[in-house]
XYZ file of C-alpha atoms in Angstrom:
345
model
C 0.000 0.000 0.000
C 1.738 3.071 -1.169
C 2.046 6.214 -3.105
C 4.510 8.557 -4.681
C 3.960 12.256 -5.101
C 0.323 13.201 -4.964
C 0.077 16.463 -6.822
C -0.138 19.759 -4.945
C -0.896 17.979 -1.711
C 2.341 15.975 -1.704
C 4.598 18.548 -0.049
C 2.112 19.310 2.744
C 1.590 15.640 3.504
C 5.285 14.869 3.366
C 6.474 17.768 5.542
C 3.685 17.444 8.108
C 4.297 13.723 8.379
C 8.057 14.113 8.593
C 7.743 16.759 11.295
C 5.215 14.672 13.157
C 7.482 11.647 12.955
C 10.268 13.643 14.600
C 7.994 14.778 17.431
C 6.633 11.245 17.864
C 10.192 9.939 18.008
C 11.058 12.384 20.797
C 7.958 11.365 22.722
C 8.860 7.724 22.203
C 12.117 8.390 24.020
C 10.231 9.783 27.013
C 9.203 7.953 30.147
C 5.713 7.086 28.894
C 6.967 4.760 26.138
C 10.608 4.060 26.870
C 10.974 0.453 28.015
C 12.730 0.154 31.365
C 13.974 -2.918 33.225
C 14.030 -0.870 36.455
C 10.240 -1.083 36.781
C 9.102 -4.679 36.445
C 5.486 -5.712 35.916
C 5.680 -9.469 35.447
C 6.794 -12.667 37.175
C 9.814 -13.331 34.925
C 11.019 -9.738 35.066
C 10.612 -9.703 38.862
C 12.858 -12.756 39.250
C 15.464 -11.348 36.891
C 15.394 -7.990 38.655
C 15.981 -9.642 42.031
C 18.970 -11.487 40.614
C 20.327 -8.356 38.957
C 20.025 -6.190 42.061
C 21.544 -8.920 44.240
C 24.556 -9.285 41.958
C 24.950 -5.512 41.869
C 24.914 -5.311 45.669
C 27.434 -8.142 46.016
C 29.735 -6.599 43.405
C 29.462 -3.191 45.087
C 30.342 -4.659 48.486
C 33.372 -6.422 46.989
C 34.568 -3.204 45.344
C 34.092 -1.202 48.556
C 35.957 -3.779 50.651
C 38.867 -3.861 48.206
C 38.964 -0.066 48.072
C 38.949 0.115 51.887
C 41.806 -2.391 52.127
C 43.860 -0.490 49.558
C 43.245 2.774 51.409
C 44.151 1.125 54.726
C 47.410 -0.193 53.269
C 48.320 3.208 51.868
C 47.612 5.025 55.143
C 49.355 2.392 57.240
C 52.580 2.718 55.293
C 52.971 6.304 54.064
C 54.744 6.862 50.795
C 58.513 6.612 51.088
C 58.406 4.612 54.307
C 59.483 1.009 53.733
C 57.076 -1.658 54.870
C 58.344 -3.817 57.713
C 59.428 -7.332 56.901
C 56.711 -9.816 57.843
C 57.756 -11.838 60.898
C 54.639 -13.975 61.194
C 52.218 -15.962 59.128
C 49.719 -13.043 59.086
C 50.430 -12.262 55.453
C 49.816 -15.827 54.431
C 46.450 -15.828 56.237
C 45.441 -12.724 54.294
C 46.253 -14.534 51.050
C 44.357 -17.692 52.009
C 41.306 -15.999 53.512
C 41.060 -12.921 51.317
C 42.346 -14.431 48.101
C 40.831 -17.909 48.160
C 38.159 -18.564 50.787
C 36.185 -15.300 50.548
C 36.118 -15.200 46.695
C 35.107 -18.878 46.624
C 32.207 -18.231 49.020
C 31.062 -15.158 47.047
C 31.187 -17.030 43.736
C 29.363 -20.017 45.215
C 26.567 -17.824 46.586
C 26.123 -15.982 43.282
C 26.220 -19.277 41.358
C 23.497 -20.826 43.539
C 21.320 -17.712 43.335
C 21.735 -17.536 39.546
C 20.899 -21.217 39.045
C 17.843 -20.880 41.312
C 16.610 -17.959 39.206
C 17.168 -19.866 35.951
C 15.278 -22.817 37.403
C 12.343 -20.581 38.398
C 12.195 -19.174 34.849
C 12.600 -22.481 33.008
C 8.830 -22.881 32.908
C 5.908 -20.545 33.666
C 4.320 -20.752 37.147
C 1.036 -21.919 35.569
C -0.018 -23.443 32.234
C 0.142 -20.806 29.449
C -3.167 -19.167 28.588
C -2.333 -19.291 24.870
C 0.471 -19.472 22.316
C 1.343 -16.550 20.059
C 3.587 -16.991 17.028
C 5.789 -13.936 16.452
C 7.703 -13.421 13.210
C 10.366 -10.724 12.914
C 10.590 -8.803 9.643
C 12.752 -5.886 8.576
C 11.416 -3.754 10.219
C 8.152 -4.803 11.845
C 6.625 -7.599 13.908
C 3.950 -10.079 12.846
C 1.852 -11.790 15.529
C -0.325 -14.822 14.834
C -2.952 -16.271 17.176
C -3.654 -19.883 16.106
C -7.084 -21.313 16.818
C -8.643 -24.744 16.787
C -8.971 -24.578 13.004
C -7.203 -22.617 10.233
C -10.230 -20.340 9.997
C -9.724 -19.227 13.588
C -6.297 -17.747 12.867
C -5.966 -14.080 13.843
C -3.055 -12.040 12.493
C -1.950 -8.597 13.611
C 1.214 -6.518 13.564
C 3.362 -4.676 16.104
C 0.641 -4.664 18.778
C 0.222 -7.869 20.788
C -2.704 -8.363 23.160
C -2.527 -10.794 26.084
C -4.674 -11.537 29.151
C -3.376 -10.000 32.370
C -1.950 -12.188 35.183
C -1.635 -15.227 32.899
C 1.582 -16.591 31.353
C 1.660 -16.540 27.556
C 3.875 -18.733 25.395
C 5.673 -17.117 22.442
C 7.093 -19.022 19.473
C 9.671 -16.793 17.808
C 10.930 -17.029 14.213
C 12.359 -14.602 11.688
C 11.646 -14.045 8.011
C 15.074 -12.588 7.248
C 17.936 -11.705 9.620
C 18.501 -12.106 13.361
C 16.159 -10.030 15.525
C 15.683 -9.972 19.288
C 12.388 -9.932 21.185
C 12.535 -7.908 24.425
C 9.985 -6.393 26.781
C 12.128 -5.164 29.698
C 9.223 -4.704 32.110
C 7.988 -8.262 31.526
C 11.061 -10.429 30.986
C 14.410 -11.022 29.346
C 15.150 -10.976 25.655
C 15.128 -13.910 23.245
C 16.767 -13.928 19.821
C 14.959 -14.784 16.593
C 17.387 -16.782 14.451
C 16.922 -17.759 10.775
C 15.934 -21.392 10.380
C 15.236 -21.856 14.078
C 12.215 -21.540 16.351
C 12.900 -20.203 19.842
C 10.337 -20.313 22.621
C 9.850 -17.983 25.578
C 7.038 -16.916 27.883
C 5.920 -13.652 29.471
C 3.372 -12.652 32.065
C 2.027 -9.168 32.788
C 0.766 -8.829 36.354
C -0.683 -5.364 35.790
C -3.010 -4.259 33.001
C -1.512 -1.695 30.662
C 0.628 -1.165 27.584
C 4.249 -2.316 27.606
C 6.724 -1.299 24.931
C 9.369 -3.582 23.502
C 12.201 -3.187 21.051
C 14.288 -5.272 18.698
C 17.638 -5.427 20.494
C 19.738 -7.155 17.836
C 20.998 -4.785 15.141
C 19.148 -5.778 11.978
C 19.759 -2.953 9.517
C 18.925 0.628 8.694
C 15.644 0.924 10.612
C 16.593 -1.237 13.598
C 15.839 1.651 15.967
C 12.323 1.933 14.499
C 11.352 -1.693 15.085
C 9.219 -1.287 18.169
C 6.246 -3.286 19.365
C 3.793 -3.178 22.240
C 2.035 -5.656 24.477
C -1.422 -4.679 25.679
C -2.306 -6.617 28.823
C -6.015 -6.540 29.609
C -8.588 -8.459 31.664
C -9.471 -11.896 30.297
C -12.959 -10.872 29.146
C -11.661 -7.850 27.234
C -8.872 -9.917 25.696
C -11.319 -12.599 24.542
C -13.546 -9.933 23.004
C -10.555 -8.430 21.191
C -9.366 -11.806 19.903
C -12.823 -12.796 18.670
C -13.018 -9.528 16.756
C -9.544 -9.998 15.262
C -10.543 -13.401 13.929
C -13.411 -11.945 11.943
C -12.941 -10.721 8.349
C -13.143 -7.039 7.594
C -16.621 -5.575 7.579
C -17.774 -4.227 4.193
C -17.480 -0.429 4.127
C -20.746 1.503 4.363
C -19.649 5.010 3.366
C -19.282 5.864 -0.313
C -15.740 7.214 0.202
C -14.708 4.046 2.032
C -16.173 1.845 -0.708
C -14.227 3.825 -3.276
C -11.105 3.463 -1.157
C -11.573 -0.296 -0.991
C -11.794 -0.487 -4.784
C -8.615 1.568 -5.164
C -6.835 -0.498 -2.519
C -7.661 -3.876 -4.043
C -6.950 -2.698 -7.601
C -3.534 -1.188 -6.779
C -0.206 -2.586 -5.619
C -1.488 -2.275 -2.041
C -3.272 -5.623 -2.370
C -0.088 -7.312 -3.598
C 1.676 -6.583 -0.312
C -1.103 -6.524 2.290
C -3.957 -8.784 3.313
C -7.425 -7.600 4.252
C -9.389 -10.728 5.067
C -12.802 -10.740 3.401
C -11.512 -8.911 0.300
C -9.419 -9.706 -2.759
C -6.284 -8.359 -1.024
C -4.109 -11.337 -0.128
C -0.570 -9.946 -0.089
C 1.915 -11.463 2.339
C 4.831 -8.996 2.149
C 3.581 -6.365 4.578
C 1.412 -6.404 7.713
C -2.132 -7.784 7.714
C -4.435 -4.729 7.658
C -7.761 -6.427 8.373
C -8.226 -4.469 11.616
C -5.509 -1.828 11.209
C -7.677 0.992 12.591
C -7.685 -0.665 16.033
C -3.898 -0.327 16.402
C -2.343 2.583 18.265
C 0.651 3.098 15.979
C 1.940 2.682 12.432
C 5.250 1.543 10.934
C 6.269 -0.527 13.993
C 5.800 2.280 16.476
C 7.332 5.004 14.302
C 4.061 6.987 13.976
C 0.771 7.317 15.850
C -2.209 5.860 14.009
C -4.131 9.012 13.135
C -5.578 10.138 9.821
C -2.830 12.672 9.140
C 0.034 10.327 9.887
C -1.651 7.513 7.979
C -1.946 9.734 4.907
C 1.690 10.788 5.218
C 2.834 7.194 5.613
C 0.940 6.091 2.494
C 2.050 9.112 0.486
C 5.779 8.823 1.142
C 6.905 5.926 3.348
C 10.534 6.147 2.253
C 10.928 9.633 3.682
C 9.450 8.656 7.041
C 11.214 5.293 7.290
C 14.037 5.081 4.721
C 14.784 1.573 3.543
C 11.383 0.145 4.427
C 10.043 -2.451 2.003
C 6.957 -0.309 1.366
C 7.364 1.313 -2.095
C 5.537 4.221 -3.696
C 2.982 3.688 -6.476
C 1.518 7.158 -6.906
C -2.018 7.859 -5.697
C -3.746 11.086 -6.566
C -4.883 13.294 -3.646
C -8.450 12.063 -4.115
C -7.377 8.426 -4.222
C -5.201 8.903 -1.146
C -8.070 10.353 0.887
C -10.391 7.547 -0.206
C -7.876 4.864 0.775
C -7.296 6.536 4.156
C -11.053 6.623 4.756
C -11.264 2.927 3.897
C -8.392 1.959 6.213
C -9.941 3.968 9.053
C -13.054 1.810 8.694
C -11.113 -1.418 9.297
C -11.902 -2.010 12.967
């Protein structure tokens, strides 16, 4: 789904969208969206945070003790004054206790604590509520919710919904290069490796939106490969999933119907799928319910009419290197397509 220059409207769309993308990027770096491992909201992240803080405290104590001993030695024997020759076994005790026994005890304690944490995270504390298949693309995320039959499959992009207070199993694969799946507030990261399926699990103990990021450099737009997890009560999640499994509703407005015709007749339908229509492309994200998502272009833009128009009109300026090309819609065609996409809820 795409466009090149769109007549007299092109410059306005392009500059407004580019400026908006810059502002959105600054906001994305703020506290409201920036992922942080310092504030955990899930069982796995809690266990990892406890381990991390414990290791930090132990390391800090070791550093302080060593610094105190060095300072004590310096003050005990001022510079220029020769140290007395040892006449007892006191020096040897320092070597044995301080150089062997104490480090061995510290390493043993940290080893046991680390292994206990790994054991606690080897499996979720309860059976997973569901399995979500996540596929990494350059530069966006595809999420599939398998059902009991192929017709129950729900597909979305960049925005993953899960039930709150329930562990969820994730099967991770990649369509191209190595990516890394990480939601700092919910758990550690897991790599997506070509030709391999990795499995992890996450649990959100508090309802809300959690932002994640690809943390394995994967090319030009690596920094703009964000995703979000929306944790919500079980009833709301079930309602959302049931809606996602349905095909797109036929548009009712004349402008939206025109937009659907343009969409399915253009290159848009070769790259994107809208279930219930003739658009069956598999290159870009599934757009069946795109209007329900909070952002566009893997978190690069908010999902509003203006940004959506700018993204369609000139994706390469907003996200250089993206696989979304430009095909050249007129201003009227662009507005019709935007109206149609806004109806996909």
